[in-house]
């Protein structure tokens, strides 16, 4: 049996309601022979007559009476499906599902969420601030549509864009004499050091870079304090507990304001950030637009 088309069911429903093929054809703005032929095709595909043709009007057969509520429900369901599809494709009725590293709120997320909400006030926004490794896992497992992560990252099952933003690690101290010149790994080993990302010490790119430098020099780098967030490390440095290493854009608004100074590392350590999505997966229009706006804001920050 050939399955009926939605158009044939719509013609059938209208003809049953109006009682004539001519009236149904006029309502659908087609020629009467075209509508009559489609009804005949429907009857042949179902192998039952649906109408008794009289001289005055159409009468539903028993099969036609049984089909009518089914046809009406089918057409209603398909219209709801089409509306659902339209909503999914529409940026105005979607949901942003995005992950990023936990310090992004200091220079990116506030402007990004505010600007996006101004442009698309009906869109729900869900931004999860995590370590880059957790963001990658969330995207890989489908819990997040996309994310902004620090490279390198485990890219299994992920699409990773080229770098969209570059930051540099700076050495921060309450003691000005500690920031008179660029700081190398041997100098770091002699300083009271506060490091962040305590829970992710084996995956954090900065920690890995410092460990590699120390191993090449045959020295050991032992922080006096380890905490989770860069902002916490900065606060402790501002209290004189020790010196710290932070991303410049994370610390720039707090360093001078809290009476600290900074110096670059020798050699410099750059941090590169990229967007990740699930390989072979699709992202909603809302999340795609959120990423494009994030990219524009990051370019503006980099040029400031």
GROMACS .gro file of C-alpha atoms in nm:
model
  304
    1UNK     CA    1   0.000   0.000   0.000
    2UNK     CA    2   0.122   0.346  -0.090
    3UNK     CA    3   0.097   0.581   0.209
    4UNK     CA    4  -0.126   0.885   0.168
    5UNK     CA    5   0.031   1.229   0.146
    6UNK     CA    6  -0.056   1.507   0.387
    7UNK     CA    7  -0.193   1.708   0.095
    8UNK     CA    8  -0.431   1.424   0.002
    9UNK     CA    9  -0.552   1.402   0.361
   10UNK     CA   10  -0.609   1.779   0.370
   11UNK     CA   11  -0.814   1.760   0.049
   12UNK     CA   12  -1.014   1.471   0.193
   13UNK     CA   13  -1.087   1.657   0.519
   14UNK     CA   14  -1.197   1.972   0.336
   15UNK     CA   15  -1.417   1.779   0.092
   16UNK     CA   16  -1.581   1.597   0.384
   17UNK     CA   17  -1.648   1.925   0.562
   18UNK     CA   18  -1.779   2.122   0.263
   19UNK     CA   19  -1.954   1.834   0.087
   20UNK     CA   20  -1.841   1.910  -0.269
   21UNK     CA   21  -1.518   1.875  -0.464
   22UNK     CA   22  -1.580   2.215  -0.620
   23UNK     CA   23  -1.599   2.386  -0.283
   24UNK     CA   24  -1.293   2.203  -0.153
   25UNK     CA   25  -1.097   2.291  -0.466
   26UNK     CA   26  -1.191   2.657  -0.430
   27UNK     CA   27  -1.075   2.661  -0.066
   28UNK     CA   28  -0.738   2.512  -0.162
   29UNK     CA   29  -0.708   2.737  -0.470
   30UNK     CA   30  -0.665   2.450  -0.717
   31UNK     CA   31  -0.869   2.321  -1.010
   32UNK     CA   32  -1.153   2.081  -0.925
   33UNK     CA   33  -1.021   1.799  -1.151
   34UNK     CA   34  -0.685   1.813  -0.970
   35UNK     CA   35  -0.847   1.778  -0.628
   36UNK     CA   36  -1.083   1.503  -0.750
   37UNK     CA   37  -0.788   1.309  -0.892
   38UNK     CA   38  -0.597   1.331  -0.563
   39UNK     CA   39  -0.900   1.200  -0.373
   40UNK     CA   40  -0.922   0.911  -0.622
   41UNK     CA   41  -0.551   0.837  -0.574
   42UNK     CA   42  -0.610   0.835  -0.197
   43UNK     CA   43  -0.900   0.589  -0.234
   44UNK     CA   44  -0.694   0.361  -0.458
   45UNK     CA   45  -0.399   0.366  -0.217
   46UNK     CA   46  -0.628   0.273   0.075
   47UNK     CA   47  -0.826   0.032  -0.144
   48UNK     CA   48  -1.159   0.161  -0.009
   49UNK     CA   49  -1.411   0.423  -0.131
   50UNK     CA   50  -1.430   0.725   0.095
   51UNK     CA   51  -1.724   0.914  -0.059
   52UNK     CA   52  -2.058   0.827  -0.206
   53UNK     CA   53  -2.104   1.070  -0.494
   54UNK     CA   54  -2.463   1.200  -0.520
   55UNK     CA   55  -2.603   1.466  -0.750
   56UNK     CA   56  -2.612   1.724  -0.473
   57UNK     CA   57  -2.325   1.653  -0.232
   58UNK     CA   58  -2.060   1.410  -0.117
   59UNK     CA   59  -2.147   1.162   0.155
   60UNK     CA   60  -1.885   0.981   0.358
   61UNK     CA   61  -1.882   0.604   0.338
   62UNK     CA   62  -1.832   0.401   0.655
   63UNK     CA   63  -1.460   0.383   0.574
   64UNK     CA   64  -1.458   0.759   0.516
   65UNK     CA   65  -1.620   0.820   0.855
   66UNK     CA   66  -1.355   0.606   1.024
   67UNK     CA   67  -1.073   0.777   0.836
   68UNK     CA   68  -1.185   1.136   0.907
   69UNK     CA   69  -1.072   1.165   1.274
   70UNK     CA   70  -0.748   0.981   1.193
   71UNK     CA   71  -0.679   1.214   0.903
   72UNK     CA   72  -0.756   1.521   1.114
   73UNK     CA   73  -0.519   1.404   1.389
   74UNK     CA   74  -0.247   1.322   1.137
   75UNK     CA   75  -0.268   1.665   0.975
   76UNK     CA   76  -0.268   1.833   1.317
   77UNK     CA   77   0.039   1.633   1.421
   78UNK     CA   78   0.223   1.722   1.101
   79UNK     CA   79   0.143   2.091   1.143
   80UNK     CA   80   0.276   2.076   1.499
   81UNK     CA   81   0.585   1.898   1.368
   82UNK     CA   82   0.638   2.170   1.107
   83UNK     CA   83   0.598   2.437   1.375
   84UNK     CA   84   0.845   2.256   1.600
   85UNK     CA   85   1.092   2.242   1.313
   86UNK     CA   86   1.047   2.614   1.251
   87UNK     CA   87   1.109   2.691   1.619
   88UNK     CA   88   1.422   2.476   1.627
   89UNK     CA   89   1.560   2.654   1.321
   90UNK     CA   90   1.469   2.994   1.459
   91UNK     CA   91   1.728   3.172   1.668
   92UNK     CA   92   1.453   3.357   1.853
   93UNK     CA   93   1.312   3.047   2.021
   94UNK     CA   94   1.626   2.845   2.086
   95UNK     CA   95   1.856   2.785   2.380
   96UNK     CA   96   2.226   2.864   2.404
   97UNK     CA   97   2.419   2.569   2.551
   98UNK     CA   98   2.780   2.676   2.598
   99UNK     CA   99   3.073   2.597   2.825
  100UNK     CA  100   3.384   2.795   2.906
  101UNK     CA  101   3.669   2.823   3.154
  102UNK     CA  102   3.582   2.960   3.496
  103UNK     CA  103   3.759   3.299   3.472
  104UNK     CA  104   3.597   3.402   3.143
  105UNK     CA  105   3.338   3.604   3.334
  106UNK     CA  106   3.608   3.857   3.424
  107UNK     CA  107   3.651   3.988   3.071
  108UNK     CA  108   3.417   3.808   2.829
  109UNK     CA  109   3.094   3.665   2.961
  110UNK     CA  110   2.926   3.974   3.105
  111UNK     CA  111   2.953   4.169   2.780
  112UNK     CA  112   2.874   3.862   2.572
  113UNK     CA  113   2.560   3.762   2.760
  114UNK     CA  114   2.437   4.122   2.787
  115UNK     CA  115   2.486   4.192   2.414
  116UNK     CA  116   2.334   3.860   2.307
  117UNK     CA  117   2.033   3.908   2.534
  118UNK     CA  118   1.979   4.257   2.393
  119UNK     CA  119   1.974   4.115   2.039
  120UNK     CA  120   1.770   3.803   2.122
  121UNK     CA  121   1.573   3.862   2.444
  122UNK     CA  122   1.356   3.550   2.410
  123UNK     CA  123   1.645   3.304   2.386
  124UNK     CA  124   1.741   3.108   2.699
  125UNK     CA  125   2.112   3.119   2.779
  126UNK     CA  126   2.291   2.842   2.966
  127UNK     CA  127   2.664   2.907   3.014
  128UNK     CA  128   2.861   2.668   3.233
  129UNK     CA  129   3.192   2.797   3.366
  130UNK     CA  130   3.427   2.502   3.405
  131UNK     CA  131   3.785   2.399   3.350
  132UNK     CA  132   3.864   2.355   2.980
  133UNK     CA  133   3.898   1.977   3.023
  134UNK     CA  134   3.547   1.954   3.165
  135UNK     CA  135   3.411   2.174   2.887
  136UNK     CA  136   3.565   1.940   2.629
  137UNK     CA  137   3.411   1.641   2.807
  138UNK     CA  138   3.072   1.813   2.821
  139UNK     CA  139   3.074   1.883   2.448
  140UNK     CA  140   3.201   1.534   2.367
  141UNK     CA  141   2.923   1.373   2.574
  142UNK     CA  142   2.651   1.598   2.431
  143UNK     CA  143   2.576   1.785   2.754
  144UNK     CA  144   2.696   2.109   2.589
  145UNK     CA  145   2.662   2.212   2.226
  146UNK     CA  146   2.986   2.410   2.213
  147UNK     CA  147   3.254   2.563   2.428
  148UNK     CA  148   3.554   2.794   2.446
  149UNK     CA  149   3.861   2.610   2.576
  150UNK     CA  150   4.229   2.666   2.629
  151UNK     CA  151   4.453   2.469   2.397
  152UNK     CA  152   4.579   2.204   2.389
  153UNK     CA  153   4.277   1.994   2.470
  154UNK     CA  154   4.182   1.630   2.425
  155UNK     CA  155   4.016   1.653   2.083
  156UNK     CA  156   3.870   1.302   2.059
  157UNK     CA  157   3.530   1.329   1.884
  158UNK     CA  158   3.563   1.708   1.876
  159UNK     CA  159   3.595   1.973   1.606
  160UNK     CA  160   3.845   2.233   1.724
  161UNK     CA  161   3.869   2.571   1.549
  162UNK     CA  162   4.197   2.753   1.495
  163UNK     CA  163   4.293   2.978   1.785
  164UNK     CA  164   4.044   3.264   1.826
  165UNK     CA  165   4.212   3.441   2.118
  166UNK     CA  166   4.562   3.463   2.263
  167UNK     CA  167   4.652   3.567   2.617
  168UNK     CA  168   4.984   3.563   2.801
  169UNK     CA  169   5.075   3.440   3.147
  170UNK     CA  170   5.219   3.711   3.372
  171UNK     CA  171   5.397   3.700   3.706
  172UNK     CA  172   5.217   3.904   3.972
  173UNK     CA  173   5.355   4.027   4.302
  174UNK     CA  174   5.285   4.269   4.584
  175UNK     CA  175   5.660   4.332   4.599
  176UNK     CA  176   5.772   4.564   4.313
  177UNK     CA  177   6.130   4.433   4.327
  178UNK     CA  178   5.999   4.092   4.217
  179UNK     CA  179   5.874   4.232   3.887
  180UNK     CA  180   6.170   4.445   3.779
  181UNK     CA  181   6.254   4.206   3.492
  182UNK     CA  182   6.108   3.904   3.310
  183UNK     CA  183   6.097   3.599   3.540
  184UNK     CA  184   6.255   3.269   3.435
  185UNK     CA  185   6.193   2.922   3.576
  186UNK     CA  186   6.497   2.930   3.808
  187UNK     CA  187   6.376   3.255   3.962
  188UNK     CA  188   6.026   3.109   4.000
  189UNK     CA  189   6.170   2.820   4.197
  190UNK     CA  190   6.302   3.065   4.458
  191UNK     CA  191   5.978   3.262   4.501
  192UNK     CA  192   5.679   3.196   4.729
  193UNK     CA  193   5.441   3.082   4.455
  194UNK     CA  194   5.060   3.057   4.456
  195UNK     CA  195   4.919   2.846   4.174
  196UNK     CA  196   4.558   2.797   4.065
  197UNK     CA  197   4.387   2.500   3.899
  198UNK     CA  198   4.477   2.277   4.196
  199UNK     CA  199   4.226   2.008   4.098
  200UNK     CA  200   4.350   2.002   3.738
  201UNK     CA  201   4.725   2.024   3.797
  202UNK     CA  202   4.799   1.735   3.558
  203UNK     CA  203   4.582   1.874   3.275
  204UNK     CA  204   4.628   2.249   3.311
  205UNK     CA  205   4.842   2.375   3.018
  206UNK     CA  206   5.026   2.630   3.237
  207UNK     CA  207   5.113   2.367   3.498
  208UNK     CA  208   5.235   2.134   3.224
  209UNK     CA  209   5.452   2.408   3.069
  210UNK     CA  210   5.608   2.497   3.405
  211UNK     CA  211   5.678   2.132   3.484
  212UNK     CA  212   5.850   2.083   3.148
  213UNK     CA  213   6.067   2.392   3.202
  214UNK     CA  214   6.163   2.283   3.551
  215UNK     CA  215   6.252   1.933   3.435
  216UNK     CA  216   6.474   2.068   3.159
  217UNK     CA  217   6.660   2.279   3.415
  218UNK     CA  218   6.679   1.995   3.666
  219UNK     CA  219   6.492   2.187   3.934
  220UNK     CA  220   6.175   2.140   4.135
  221UNK     CA  221   5.889   2.392   4.143
  222UNK     CA  222   5.700   2.373   4.471
  223UNK     CA  223   5.412   2.620   4.522
  224UNK     CA  224   5.345   2.729   4.879
  225UNK     CA  225   4.970   2.753   4.811
  226UNK     CA  226   4.747   2.582   4.555
  227UNK     CA  227   4.389   2.700   4.497
  228UNK     CA  228   4.116   2.640   4.240
  229UNK     CA  229   4.062   2.979   4.078
  230UNK     CA  230   4.298   3.238   3.934
  231UNK     CA  231   4.095   3.512   4.100
  232UNK     CA  232   4.156   3.351   4.439
  233UNK     CA  233   4.528   3.328   4.367
  234UNK     CA  234   4.524   3.699   4.281
  235UNK     CA  235   4.346   3.787   4.603
  236UNK     CA  236   4.604   3.597   4.806
  237UNK     CA  237   4.887   3.767   4.617
  238UNK     CA  238   4.725   4.104   4.689
  239UNK     CA  239   4.729   4.013   5.060
  240UNK     CA  240   5.102   3.945   5.037
  241UNK     CA  241   5.076   3.570   5.094
  242UNK     CA  242   5.295   3.504   4.792
  243UNK     CA  243   5.336   3.573   4.422
  244UNK     CA  244   5.122   3.421   4.147
  245UNK     CA  245   5.093   3.346   3.778
  246UNK     CA  246   4.775   3.454   3.601
  247UNK     CA  247   4.644   3.520   3.253
  248UNK     CA  248   4.692   3.888   3.177
  249UNK     CA  249   4.330   3.950   3.076
  250UNK     CA  250   4.209   3.777   3.392
  251UNK     CA  251   4.427   3.989   3.618
  252UNK     CA  252   4.451   4.322   3.443
  253UNK     CA  253   4.157   4.485   3.623
  254UNK     CA  254   4.280   4.369   3.966
  255UNK     CA  255   4.658   4.397   3.951
  256UNK     CA  256   4.700   4.774   3.973
  257UNK     CA  257   4.378   4.821   4.171
  258UNK     CA  258   4.512   4.595   4.447
  259UNK     CA  259   4.858   4.750   4.456
  260UNK     CA  260   5.038   4.476   4.263
  261UNK     CA  261   5.277   4.484   3.968
  262UNK     CA  262   5.346   4.228   3.699
  263UNK     CA  263   5.623   4.102   3.473
  264UNK     CA  264   5.626   3.863   3.175
  265UNK     CA  265   5.780   3.520   3.195
  266UNK     CA  266   6.113   3.439   3.029
  267UNK     CA  267   6.057   3.284   2.781
  268UNK     CA  268   5.693   3.398   2.747
  269UNK     CA  269   5.405   3.156   2.788
  270UNK     CA  270   5.112   3.226   2.558
  271UNK     CA  271   4.766   3.081   2.607
  272UNK     CA  272   4.562   3.001   2.299
  273UNK     CA  273   4.186   2.957   2.306
  274UNK     CA  274   3.955   2.793   2.053
  275UNK     CA  275   3.592   2.689   2.010
  276UNK     CA  276   3.500   2.322   2.026
  277UNK     CA  277   3.192   2.142   1.896
  278UNK     CA  278   3.108   1.773   1.873
  279UNK     CA  279   3.238   1.611   1.555
  280UNK     CA  280   2.946   1.530   1.329
  281UNK     CA  281   2.703   1.705   1.563
  282UNK     CA  282   2.478   2.001   1.495
  283UNK     CA  283   2.450   2.319   1.694
  284UNK     CA  284   2.139   2.530   1.727
  285UNK     CA  285   2.115   2.868   1.552
  286UNK     CA  286   2.117   3.032   1.896
  287UNK     CA  287   2.443   2.868   2.004
  288UNK     CA  288   2.600   2.938   1.665
  289UNK     CA  289   2.513   3.308   1.693
  290UNK     CA  290   2.642   3.312   2.052
  291UNK     CA  291   2.978   3.178   1.930
  292UNK     CA  292   3.001   3.437   1.650
  293UNK     CA  293   2.931   3.719   1.894
  294UNK     CA  294   3.189   3.577   2.138
  295UNK     CA  295   3.446   3.575   1.858
  296UNK     CA  296   3.378   3.942   1.779
  297UNK     CA  297   3.414   4.041   2.145
  298UNK     CA  298   3.739   3.843   2.177
  299UNK     CA  299   3.881   4.021   1.873
  300UNK     CA  300   3.786   4.354   2.032
  301UNK     CA  301   3.954   4.257   2.359
  302UNK     CA  302   4.269   4.145   2.178
  303UNK     CA  303   4.289   4.480   1.999
  304UNK     CA  304   4.232   4.689   2.312
   0.00000   0.00000   0.00000
